[in-house]
Short mmCIF file of C-alpha atoms in Angstrom, two decimals:
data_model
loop_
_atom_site.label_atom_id
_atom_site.label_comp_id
_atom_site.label_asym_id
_atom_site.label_seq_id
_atom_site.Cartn_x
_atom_site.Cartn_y
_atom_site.Cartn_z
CA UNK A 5 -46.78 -112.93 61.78
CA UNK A 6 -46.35 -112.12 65.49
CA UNK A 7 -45.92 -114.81 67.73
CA UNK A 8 -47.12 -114.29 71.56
CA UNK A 9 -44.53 -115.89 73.61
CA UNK A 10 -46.65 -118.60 76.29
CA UNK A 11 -46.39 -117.08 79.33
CA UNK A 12 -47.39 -113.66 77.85
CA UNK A 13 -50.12 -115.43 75.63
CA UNK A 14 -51.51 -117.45 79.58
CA UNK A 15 -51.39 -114.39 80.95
CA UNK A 16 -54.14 -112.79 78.02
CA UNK A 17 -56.11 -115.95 77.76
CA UNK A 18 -57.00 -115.68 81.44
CA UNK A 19 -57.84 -111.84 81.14
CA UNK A 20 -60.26 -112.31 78.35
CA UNK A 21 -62.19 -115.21 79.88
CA UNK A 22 -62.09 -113.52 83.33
CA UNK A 23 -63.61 -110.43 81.10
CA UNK A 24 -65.88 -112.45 79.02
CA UNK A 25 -67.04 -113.94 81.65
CA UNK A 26 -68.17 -111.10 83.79
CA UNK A 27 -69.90 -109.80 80.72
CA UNK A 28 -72.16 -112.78 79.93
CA UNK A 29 -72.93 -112.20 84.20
CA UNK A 30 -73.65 -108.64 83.64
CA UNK A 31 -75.91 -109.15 80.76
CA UNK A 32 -77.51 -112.17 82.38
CA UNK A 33 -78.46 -110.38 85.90
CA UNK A 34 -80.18 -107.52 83.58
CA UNK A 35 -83.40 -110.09 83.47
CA UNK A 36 -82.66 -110.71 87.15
CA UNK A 37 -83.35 -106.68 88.13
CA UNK A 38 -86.59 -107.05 86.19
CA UNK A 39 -87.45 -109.79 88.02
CA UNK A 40 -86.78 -108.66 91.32
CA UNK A 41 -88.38 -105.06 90.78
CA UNK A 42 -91.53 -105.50 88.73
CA UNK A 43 -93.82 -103.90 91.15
CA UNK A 44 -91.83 -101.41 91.89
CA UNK A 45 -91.42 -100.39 88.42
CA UNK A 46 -94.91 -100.91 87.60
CA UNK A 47 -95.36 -98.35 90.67
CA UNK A 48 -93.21 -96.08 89.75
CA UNK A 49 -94.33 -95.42 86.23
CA UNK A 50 -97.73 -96.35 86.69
CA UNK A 51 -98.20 -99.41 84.68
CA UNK A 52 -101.10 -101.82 84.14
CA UNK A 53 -99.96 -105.74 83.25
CA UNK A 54 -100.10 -105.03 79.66
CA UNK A 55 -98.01 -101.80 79.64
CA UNK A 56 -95.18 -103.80 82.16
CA UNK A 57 -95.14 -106.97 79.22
CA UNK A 58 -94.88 -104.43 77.09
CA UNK A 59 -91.50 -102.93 78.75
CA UNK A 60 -89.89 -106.09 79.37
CA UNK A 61 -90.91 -106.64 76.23
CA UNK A 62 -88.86 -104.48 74.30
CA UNK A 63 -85.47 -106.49 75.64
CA UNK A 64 -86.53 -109.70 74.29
CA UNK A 65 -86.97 -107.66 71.02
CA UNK A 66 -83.89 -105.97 71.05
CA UNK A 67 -81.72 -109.05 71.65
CA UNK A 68 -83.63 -111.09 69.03
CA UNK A 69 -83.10 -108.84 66.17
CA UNK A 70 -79.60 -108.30 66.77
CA UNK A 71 -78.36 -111.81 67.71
CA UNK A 72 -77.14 -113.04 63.98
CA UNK A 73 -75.88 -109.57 63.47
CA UNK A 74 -73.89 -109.67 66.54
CA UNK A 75 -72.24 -113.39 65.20
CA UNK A 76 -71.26 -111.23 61.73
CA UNK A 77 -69.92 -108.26 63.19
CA UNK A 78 -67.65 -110.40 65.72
CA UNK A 79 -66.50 -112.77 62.97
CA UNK A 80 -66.10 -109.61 60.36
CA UNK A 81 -64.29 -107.01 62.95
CA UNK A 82 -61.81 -106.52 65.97
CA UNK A 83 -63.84 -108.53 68.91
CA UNK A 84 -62.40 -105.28 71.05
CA UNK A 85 -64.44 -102.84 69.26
CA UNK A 86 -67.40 -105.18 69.18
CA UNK A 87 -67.45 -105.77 72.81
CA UNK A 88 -66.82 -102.45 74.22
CA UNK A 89 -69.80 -101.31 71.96
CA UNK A 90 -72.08 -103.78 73.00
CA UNK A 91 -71.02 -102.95 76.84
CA UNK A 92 -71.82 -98.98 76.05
CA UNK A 93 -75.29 -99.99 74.79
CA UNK A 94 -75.86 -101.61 77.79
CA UNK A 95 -74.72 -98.85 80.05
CA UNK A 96 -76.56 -96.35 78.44
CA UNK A 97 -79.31 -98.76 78.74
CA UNK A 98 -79.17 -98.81 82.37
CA UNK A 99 -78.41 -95.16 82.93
CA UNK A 100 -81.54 -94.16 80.95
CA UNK A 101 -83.48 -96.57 82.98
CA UNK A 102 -82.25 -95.16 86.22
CA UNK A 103 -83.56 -91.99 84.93
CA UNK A 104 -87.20 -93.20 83.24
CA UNK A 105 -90.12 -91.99 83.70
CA UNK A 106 -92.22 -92.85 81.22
CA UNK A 107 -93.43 -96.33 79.65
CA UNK A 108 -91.75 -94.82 76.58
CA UNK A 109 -88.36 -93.90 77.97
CA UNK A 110 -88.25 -97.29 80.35
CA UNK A 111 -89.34 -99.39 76.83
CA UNK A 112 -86.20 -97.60 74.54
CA UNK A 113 -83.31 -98.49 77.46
CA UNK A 114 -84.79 -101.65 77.72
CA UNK A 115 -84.32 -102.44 73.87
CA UNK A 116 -80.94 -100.91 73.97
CA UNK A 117 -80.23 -103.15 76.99
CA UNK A 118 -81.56 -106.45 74.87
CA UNK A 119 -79.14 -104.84 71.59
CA UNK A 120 -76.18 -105.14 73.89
CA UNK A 121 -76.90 -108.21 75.83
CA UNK A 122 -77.19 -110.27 72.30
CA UNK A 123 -73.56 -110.19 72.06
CA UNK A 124 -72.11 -111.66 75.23
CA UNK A 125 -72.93 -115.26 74.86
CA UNK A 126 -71.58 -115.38 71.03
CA UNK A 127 -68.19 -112.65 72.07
CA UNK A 128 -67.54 -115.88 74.38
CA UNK A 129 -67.73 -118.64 71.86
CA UNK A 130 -65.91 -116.78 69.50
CA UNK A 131 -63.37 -115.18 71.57
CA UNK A 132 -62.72 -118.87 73.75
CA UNK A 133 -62.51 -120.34 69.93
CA UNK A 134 -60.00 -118.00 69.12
CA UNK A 135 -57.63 -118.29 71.73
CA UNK A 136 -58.06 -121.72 73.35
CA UNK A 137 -57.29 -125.06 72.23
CA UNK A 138 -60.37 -127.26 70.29
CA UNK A 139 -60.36 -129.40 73.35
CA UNK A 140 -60.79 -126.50 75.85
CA UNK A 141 -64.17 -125.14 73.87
CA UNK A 142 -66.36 -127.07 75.04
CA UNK A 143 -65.42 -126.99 78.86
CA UNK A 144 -64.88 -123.17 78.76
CA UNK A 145 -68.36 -122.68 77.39
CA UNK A 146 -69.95 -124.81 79.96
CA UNK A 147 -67.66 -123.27 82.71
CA UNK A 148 -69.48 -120.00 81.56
CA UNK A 149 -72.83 -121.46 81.73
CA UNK A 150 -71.99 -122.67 85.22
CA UNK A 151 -70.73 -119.03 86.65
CA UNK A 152 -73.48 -117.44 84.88
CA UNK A 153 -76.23 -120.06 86.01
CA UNK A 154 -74.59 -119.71 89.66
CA UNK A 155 -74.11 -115.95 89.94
CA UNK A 156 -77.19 -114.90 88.25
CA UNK A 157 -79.37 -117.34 91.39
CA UNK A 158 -77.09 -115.17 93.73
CA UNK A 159 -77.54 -111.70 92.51
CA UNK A 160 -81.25 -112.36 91.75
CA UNK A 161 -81.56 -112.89 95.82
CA UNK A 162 -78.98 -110.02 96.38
CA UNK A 163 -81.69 -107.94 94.42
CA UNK A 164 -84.65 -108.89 95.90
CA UNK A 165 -83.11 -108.53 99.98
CA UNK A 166 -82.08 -104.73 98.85
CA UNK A 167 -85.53 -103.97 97.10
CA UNK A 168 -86.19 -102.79 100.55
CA UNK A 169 -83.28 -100.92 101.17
CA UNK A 170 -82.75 -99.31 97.15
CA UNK A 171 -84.97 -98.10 94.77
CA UNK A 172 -84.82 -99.69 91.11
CA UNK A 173 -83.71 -96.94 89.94
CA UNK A 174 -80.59 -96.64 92.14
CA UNK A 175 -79.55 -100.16 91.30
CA UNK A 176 -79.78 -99.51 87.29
CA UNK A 177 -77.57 -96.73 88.47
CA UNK A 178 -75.03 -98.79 90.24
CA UNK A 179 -75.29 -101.01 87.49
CA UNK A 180 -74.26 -98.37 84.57
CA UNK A 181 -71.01 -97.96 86.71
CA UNK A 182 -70.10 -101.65 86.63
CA UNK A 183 -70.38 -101.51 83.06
CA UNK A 184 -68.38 -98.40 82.73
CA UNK A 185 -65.99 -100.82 84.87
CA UNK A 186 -66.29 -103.57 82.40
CA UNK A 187 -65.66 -101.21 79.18
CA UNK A 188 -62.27 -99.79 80.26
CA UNK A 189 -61.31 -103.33 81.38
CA UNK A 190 -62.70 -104.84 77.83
CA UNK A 191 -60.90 -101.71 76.11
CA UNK A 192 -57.26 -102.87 77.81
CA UNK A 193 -57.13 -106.13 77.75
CA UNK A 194 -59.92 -107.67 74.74
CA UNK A 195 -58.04 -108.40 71.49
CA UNK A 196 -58.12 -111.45 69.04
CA UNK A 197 -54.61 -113.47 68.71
CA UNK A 198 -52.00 -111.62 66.71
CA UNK A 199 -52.96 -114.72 63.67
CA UNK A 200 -56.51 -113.74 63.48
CA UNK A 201 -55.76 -110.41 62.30
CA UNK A 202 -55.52 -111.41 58.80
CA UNK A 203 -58.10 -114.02 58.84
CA UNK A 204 -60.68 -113.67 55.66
CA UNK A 205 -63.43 -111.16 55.79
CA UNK A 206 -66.70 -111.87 53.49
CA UNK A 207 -70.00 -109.97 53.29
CA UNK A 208 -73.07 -110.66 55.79
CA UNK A 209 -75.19 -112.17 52.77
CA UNK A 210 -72.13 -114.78 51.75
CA UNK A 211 -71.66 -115.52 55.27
CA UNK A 212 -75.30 -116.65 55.84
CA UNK A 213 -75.29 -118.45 52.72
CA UNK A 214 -72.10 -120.36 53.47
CA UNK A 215 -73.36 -121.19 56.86
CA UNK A 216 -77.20 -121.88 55.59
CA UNK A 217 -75.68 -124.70 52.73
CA UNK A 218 -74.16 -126.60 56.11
CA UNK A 219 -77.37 -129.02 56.67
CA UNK A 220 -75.48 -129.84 59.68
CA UNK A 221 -76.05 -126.81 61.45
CA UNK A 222 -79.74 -126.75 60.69
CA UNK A 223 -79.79 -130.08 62.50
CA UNK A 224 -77.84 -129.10 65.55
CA UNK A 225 -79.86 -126.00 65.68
CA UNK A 226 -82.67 -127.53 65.80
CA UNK A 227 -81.73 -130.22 68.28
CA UNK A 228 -79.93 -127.68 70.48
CA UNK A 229 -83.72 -125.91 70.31
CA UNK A 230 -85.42 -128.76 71.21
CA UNK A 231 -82.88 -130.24 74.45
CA UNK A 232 -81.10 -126.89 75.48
CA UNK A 233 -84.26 -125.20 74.80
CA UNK A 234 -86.16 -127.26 77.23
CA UNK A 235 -84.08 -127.56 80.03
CA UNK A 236 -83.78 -123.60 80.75
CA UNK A 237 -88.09 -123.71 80.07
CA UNK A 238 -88.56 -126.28 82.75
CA UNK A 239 -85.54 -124.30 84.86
CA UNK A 240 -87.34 -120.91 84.62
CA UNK A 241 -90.75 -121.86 84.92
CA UNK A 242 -92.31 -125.63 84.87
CA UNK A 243 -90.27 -127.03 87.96
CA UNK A 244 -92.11 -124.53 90.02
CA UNK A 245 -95.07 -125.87 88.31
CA UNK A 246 -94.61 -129.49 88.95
CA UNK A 247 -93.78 -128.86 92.99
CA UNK A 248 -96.75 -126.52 93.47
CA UNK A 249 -99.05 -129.43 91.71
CA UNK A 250 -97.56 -132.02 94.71
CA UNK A 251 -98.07 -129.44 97.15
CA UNK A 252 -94.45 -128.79 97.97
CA UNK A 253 -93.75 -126.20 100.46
CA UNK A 254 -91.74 -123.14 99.33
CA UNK A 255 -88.77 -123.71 101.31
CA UNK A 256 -88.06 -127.15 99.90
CA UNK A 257 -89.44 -126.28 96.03
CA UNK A 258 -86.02 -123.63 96.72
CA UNK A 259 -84.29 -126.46 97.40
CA UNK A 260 -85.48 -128.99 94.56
CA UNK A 261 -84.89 -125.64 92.18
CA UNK A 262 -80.96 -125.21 93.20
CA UNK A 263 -80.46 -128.91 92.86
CA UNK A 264 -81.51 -128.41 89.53
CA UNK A 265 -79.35 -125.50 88.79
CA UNK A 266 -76.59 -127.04 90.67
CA UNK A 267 -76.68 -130.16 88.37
CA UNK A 268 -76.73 -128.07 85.03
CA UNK A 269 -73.82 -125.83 86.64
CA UNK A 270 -71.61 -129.39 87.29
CA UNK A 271 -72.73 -131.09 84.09
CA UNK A 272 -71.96 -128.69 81.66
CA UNK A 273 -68.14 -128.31 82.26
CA UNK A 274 -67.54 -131.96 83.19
CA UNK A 275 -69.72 -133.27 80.29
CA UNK A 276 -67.30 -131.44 77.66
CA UNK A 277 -64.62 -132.54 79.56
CA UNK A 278 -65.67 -135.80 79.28
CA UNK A 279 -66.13 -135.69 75.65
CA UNK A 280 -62.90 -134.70 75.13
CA UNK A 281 -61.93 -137.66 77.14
CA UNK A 282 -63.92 -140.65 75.04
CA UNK A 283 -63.29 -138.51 71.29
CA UNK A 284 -66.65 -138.14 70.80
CA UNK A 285 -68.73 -135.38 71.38
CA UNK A 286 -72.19 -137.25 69.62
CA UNK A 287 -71.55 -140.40 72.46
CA UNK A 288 -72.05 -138.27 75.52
CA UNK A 289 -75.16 -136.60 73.76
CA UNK A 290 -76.69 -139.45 73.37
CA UNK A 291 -76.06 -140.74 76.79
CA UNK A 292 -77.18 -137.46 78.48
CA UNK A 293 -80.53 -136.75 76.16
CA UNK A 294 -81.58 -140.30 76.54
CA UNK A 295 -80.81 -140.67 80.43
CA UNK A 296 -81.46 -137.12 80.82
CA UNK A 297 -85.24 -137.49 79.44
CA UNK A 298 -86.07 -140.04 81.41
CA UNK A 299 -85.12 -138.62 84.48
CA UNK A 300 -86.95 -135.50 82.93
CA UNK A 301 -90.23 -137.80 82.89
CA UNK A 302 -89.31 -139.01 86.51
CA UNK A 303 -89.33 -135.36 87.64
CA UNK A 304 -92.71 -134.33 86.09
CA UNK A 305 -94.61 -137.78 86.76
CA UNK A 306 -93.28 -139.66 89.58
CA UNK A 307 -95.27 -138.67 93.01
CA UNK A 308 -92.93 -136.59 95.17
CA UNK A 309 -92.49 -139.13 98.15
CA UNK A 310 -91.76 -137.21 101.35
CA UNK A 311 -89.40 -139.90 102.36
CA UNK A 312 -86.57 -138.06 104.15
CA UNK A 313 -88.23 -134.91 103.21
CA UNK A 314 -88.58 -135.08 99.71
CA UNK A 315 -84.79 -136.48 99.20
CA UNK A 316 -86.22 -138.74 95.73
CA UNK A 317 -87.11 -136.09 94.07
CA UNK A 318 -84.33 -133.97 94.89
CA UNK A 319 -81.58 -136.83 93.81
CA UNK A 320 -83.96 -136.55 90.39
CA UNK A 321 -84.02 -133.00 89.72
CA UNK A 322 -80.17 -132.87 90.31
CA UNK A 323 -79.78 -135.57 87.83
CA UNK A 324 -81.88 -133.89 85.25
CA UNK A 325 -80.11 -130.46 85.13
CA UNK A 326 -76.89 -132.60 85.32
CA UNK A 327 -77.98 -134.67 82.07
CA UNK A 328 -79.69 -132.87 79.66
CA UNK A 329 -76.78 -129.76 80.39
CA UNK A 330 -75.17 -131.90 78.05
CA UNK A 331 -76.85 -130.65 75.20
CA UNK A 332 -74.58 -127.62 75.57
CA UNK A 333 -72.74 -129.68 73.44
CA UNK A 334 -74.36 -128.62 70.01
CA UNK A 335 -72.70 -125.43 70.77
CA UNK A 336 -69.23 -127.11 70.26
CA UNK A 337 -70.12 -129.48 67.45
CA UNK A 338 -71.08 -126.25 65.38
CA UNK A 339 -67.88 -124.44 66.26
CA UNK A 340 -66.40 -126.71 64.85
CA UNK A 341 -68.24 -127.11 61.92
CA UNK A 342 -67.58 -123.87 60.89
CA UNK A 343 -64.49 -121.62 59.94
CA UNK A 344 -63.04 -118.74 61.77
CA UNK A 345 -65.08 -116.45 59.31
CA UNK A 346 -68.86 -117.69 59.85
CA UNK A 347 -68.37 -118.89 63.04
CA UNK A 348 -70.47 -115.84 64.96
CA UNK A 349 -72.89 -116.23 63.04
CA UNK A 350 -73.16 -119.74 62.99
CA UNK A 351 -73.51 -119.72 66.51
CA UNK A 352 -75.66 -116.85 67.05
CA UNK A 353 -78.39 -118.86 64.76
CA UNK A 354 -77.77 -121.76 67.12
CA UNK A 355 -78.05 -119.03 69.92
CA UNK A 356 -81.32 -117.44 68.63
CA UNK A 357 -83.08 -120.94 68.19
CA UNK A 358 -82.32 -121.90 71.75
CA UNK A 359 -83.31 -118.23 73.20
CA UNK A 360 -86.85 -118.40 70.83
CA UNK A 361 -87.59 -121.64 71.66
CA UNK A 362 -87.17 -121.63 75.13
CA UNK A 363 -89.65 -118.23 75.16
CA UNK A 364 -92.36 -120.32 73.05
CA UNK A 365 -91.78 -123.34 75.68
CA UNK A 366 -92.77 -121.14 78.64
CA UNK A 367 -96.46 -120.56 77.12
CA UNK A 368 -96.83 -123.15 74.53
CA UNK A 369 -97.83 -126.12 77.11
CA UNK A 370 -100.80 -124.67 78.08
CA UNK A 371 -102.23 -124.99 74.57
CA UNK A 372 -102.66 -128.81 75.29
CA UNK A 373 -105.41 -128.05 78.13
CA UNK A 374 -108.40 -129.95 77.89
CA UNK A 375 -111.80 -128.47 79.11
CA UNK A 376 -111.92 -131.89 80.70
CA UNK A 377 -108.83 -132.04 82.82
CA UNK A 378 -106.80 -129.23 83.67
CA UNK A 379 -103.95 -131.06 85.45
CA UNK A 380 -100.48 -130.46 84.06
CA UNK A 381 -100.67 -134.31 83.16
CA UNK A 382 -102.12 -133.08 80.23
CA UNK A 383 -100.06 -130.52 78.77
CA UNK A 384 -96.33 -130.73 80.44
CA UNK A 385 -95.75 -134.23 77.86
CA UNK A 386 -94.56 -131.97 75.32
CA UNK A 387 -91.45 -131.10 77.34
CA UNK A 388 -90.10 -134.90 77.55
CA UNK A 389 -91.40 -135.02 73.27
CA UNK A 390 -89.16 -132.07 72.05
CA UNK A 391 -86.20 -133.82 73.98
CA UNK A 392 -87.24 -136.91 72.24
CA UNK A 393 -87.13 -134.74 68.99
CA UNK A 394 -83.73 -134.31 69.68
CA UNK A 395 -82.23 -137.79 70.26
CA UNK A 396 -84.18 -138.65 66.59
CA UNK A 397 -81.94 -135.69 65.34
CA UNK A 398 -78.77 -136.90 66.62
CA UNK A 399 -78.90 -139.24 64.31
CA UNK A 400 -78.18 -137.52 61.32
CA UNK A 401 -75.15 -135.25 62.76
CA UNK A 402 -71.79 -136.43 62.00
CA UNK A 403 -68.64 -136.84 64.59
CA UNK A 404 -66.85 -133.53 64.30
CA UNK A 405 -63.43 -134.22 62.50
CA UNK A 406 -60.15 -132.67 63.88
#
């Protein structure tokens, strides 16, 4: 078996996370161009609300049916082939989009787009697994989360400033080109260690089965669900919520928002560090889901005192992106639950969980309105409850050996 000799091996292990990383970006910013166009694009091809929900649509379907294939076909073939596939759906995605004209046409890239985009997040967990050390998992994956989470705010306001000076179109265009970038880059330098080449292959159906008789990944699924899940709901929608409610003004509810973002971007690097540095990956959880609710609870309920212009509340929205980011740490406790040959898939389930439960959290709150009050009092409880769900859970998930 072929041995990499360590500078040479260095030398690849910083390629493929400077690779990997730029494609979790590039798939992330995909929702950002959405975003920042919508009314252009419903313009353009002459849309109504139901036939733009309908186009956006069709990415959320796309990357929901293929996310557990994705894990299979990066545990069962070369993660170079994988990737640069996934990367050509994508740019064909966007390149049809530059060119759409029709609901029908926009819809198709779209899905193609959300096919492609399913694999980035997993490619990175198993790729980092691959070639970096147990110990490094865990902060690599949060490092991602962190460049991704800081990037994606940065390109989203990149977007909107040239809506005015480029049509969608011409962006989806430039767009198809950086992908074409990333594709020859992922082609050269994207390859599994030399000892993974002769790792065990199984079928899709014995993979699922293997990884569906773990009870411990049903658990961390679901408690991933119910504390990752949460934090990017109240992230991408209810913390705009909450400041509009106290009457916030927009330039400081931007502010409160980034101190957020700019807690989960610190905490989820340093929190895997951290649990590296006490052994125990179910301590910190504990600590960050309990602390990190309560601060949650702070941030919906406590009055937003405009002492040195709103600095309270700020301090407590930092604190809860910083603290319940730690529930990135599922991620690693199933990695390494699992072997080298369900280990895609196993996270992709994790993956999907996370991704459909954070879509259900963003409309599933308002089902708790009363005809008597219609304050968020009485629905936004459930977000602190699901967290809650997830410290029960914790219980019942074992200290990752090794």
């Amino acid at each position: 078996m072929k041995i990499l000799p360590k500078a040479h091996k260095s030398v690849r292990q910083s390629l493929i996370w400077l690779i990997i990383t730029i494609f979790v970006i590039y798939a992330f910013c995909l929702t950002n161009v959405d975003a920042a166009f919508i009314d252009e694009i419903k313009l353009s091809l002459k849309l109504n609300d139901v036939g733009i929900s309908i186009a956006l649509g069709s990415f959320i379907l796309g990357f929901a049916i293929m996310q557990i294939p994705a894990g299979y076909l990066l545990d069962r073939y070369n993660t170079r082939w994988i990737v640069c596939s996934s990367i050509i759906l994508i740019v064909i995605g966007n390149y049809l989009i530059s060119k759409a004209d029709t609901l029908a046409l926009f819809s198709f890239a779209n899905f193609l787009q959300g096919l492609g985009s399913s694999f980035a997040f997993i490619a990175a967990g198993v790729l980092f697994s691959e070639w970096f050390s147990r110990a490094m998992f865990p902060i690599l994956m949060g490092f991602i989360e962190t460049v991704s989470t800081l990037i994606g705010a940065l390109l989203h306001y990149v977007f909107v400033i040239n809506s005015q000076n480029y049509s969608w179109q011409q962006i989806y265009s430039i767009l198809a080109i950086v992908g074409s970038i990333l594709f020859v880059l992922s082609l050269l330098f994207i390859k599994p260690p030399p000892e993974h080449h002769h790792k065990q292959h199984i079928s899709f159906k014995a993979s699922l089965q293997i990884v569906a008789s773990n009870p411990q990944i049903w658990i961390c699924t679901f408690a991933a669900a119910t504390s990752f899940g949460i934090l990017l709901a109240y992230a991408d929608l209810w913390y705009a919520q909450v400041q509009k409610y106290y009457s916030v003004e927009h330039n400081q509810t931007a502010i409160i928002g980034s101190m957020f973002y700019f807690g989960i971007g610190l905490g989820t690097p340093l929190l895997g560090w951290i649990s590296n540095l006490v052994k125990s990956r179910k301590l910190i959880l504990h600590i960050t889901l309990v602390l990190g609710n309560m601060a949650l609870m702070l941030a919906i309920y406590l009055p937003h005192f405009t002492i040195d212009t709103l600095i309270i509340i700020k301090i407590i929205s930092f604190c809860t992106g910083f603290l319940l980011s730690g529930s990135m740490l599922f991620y690693t406790i199933v990695k390494e639950e699992t072997s080298a040959n369900t280990r895609g898939v196993a996270l992709s389930i994790v993956n999907m969980a996370v991704f459909l439960f954070n879509s259900v959290m963003l409309l599933i709150p308002y089902i708790f309105l009363t005809s008597i009050s219609r304050q968020f009092f009485t629905y936004l409880w459930v977000l602190p409850f699901c967290v809650m769900i997830s410290i029960l859970l914790l219980y019942f998930i074992r200290e990752p050996q090794g």
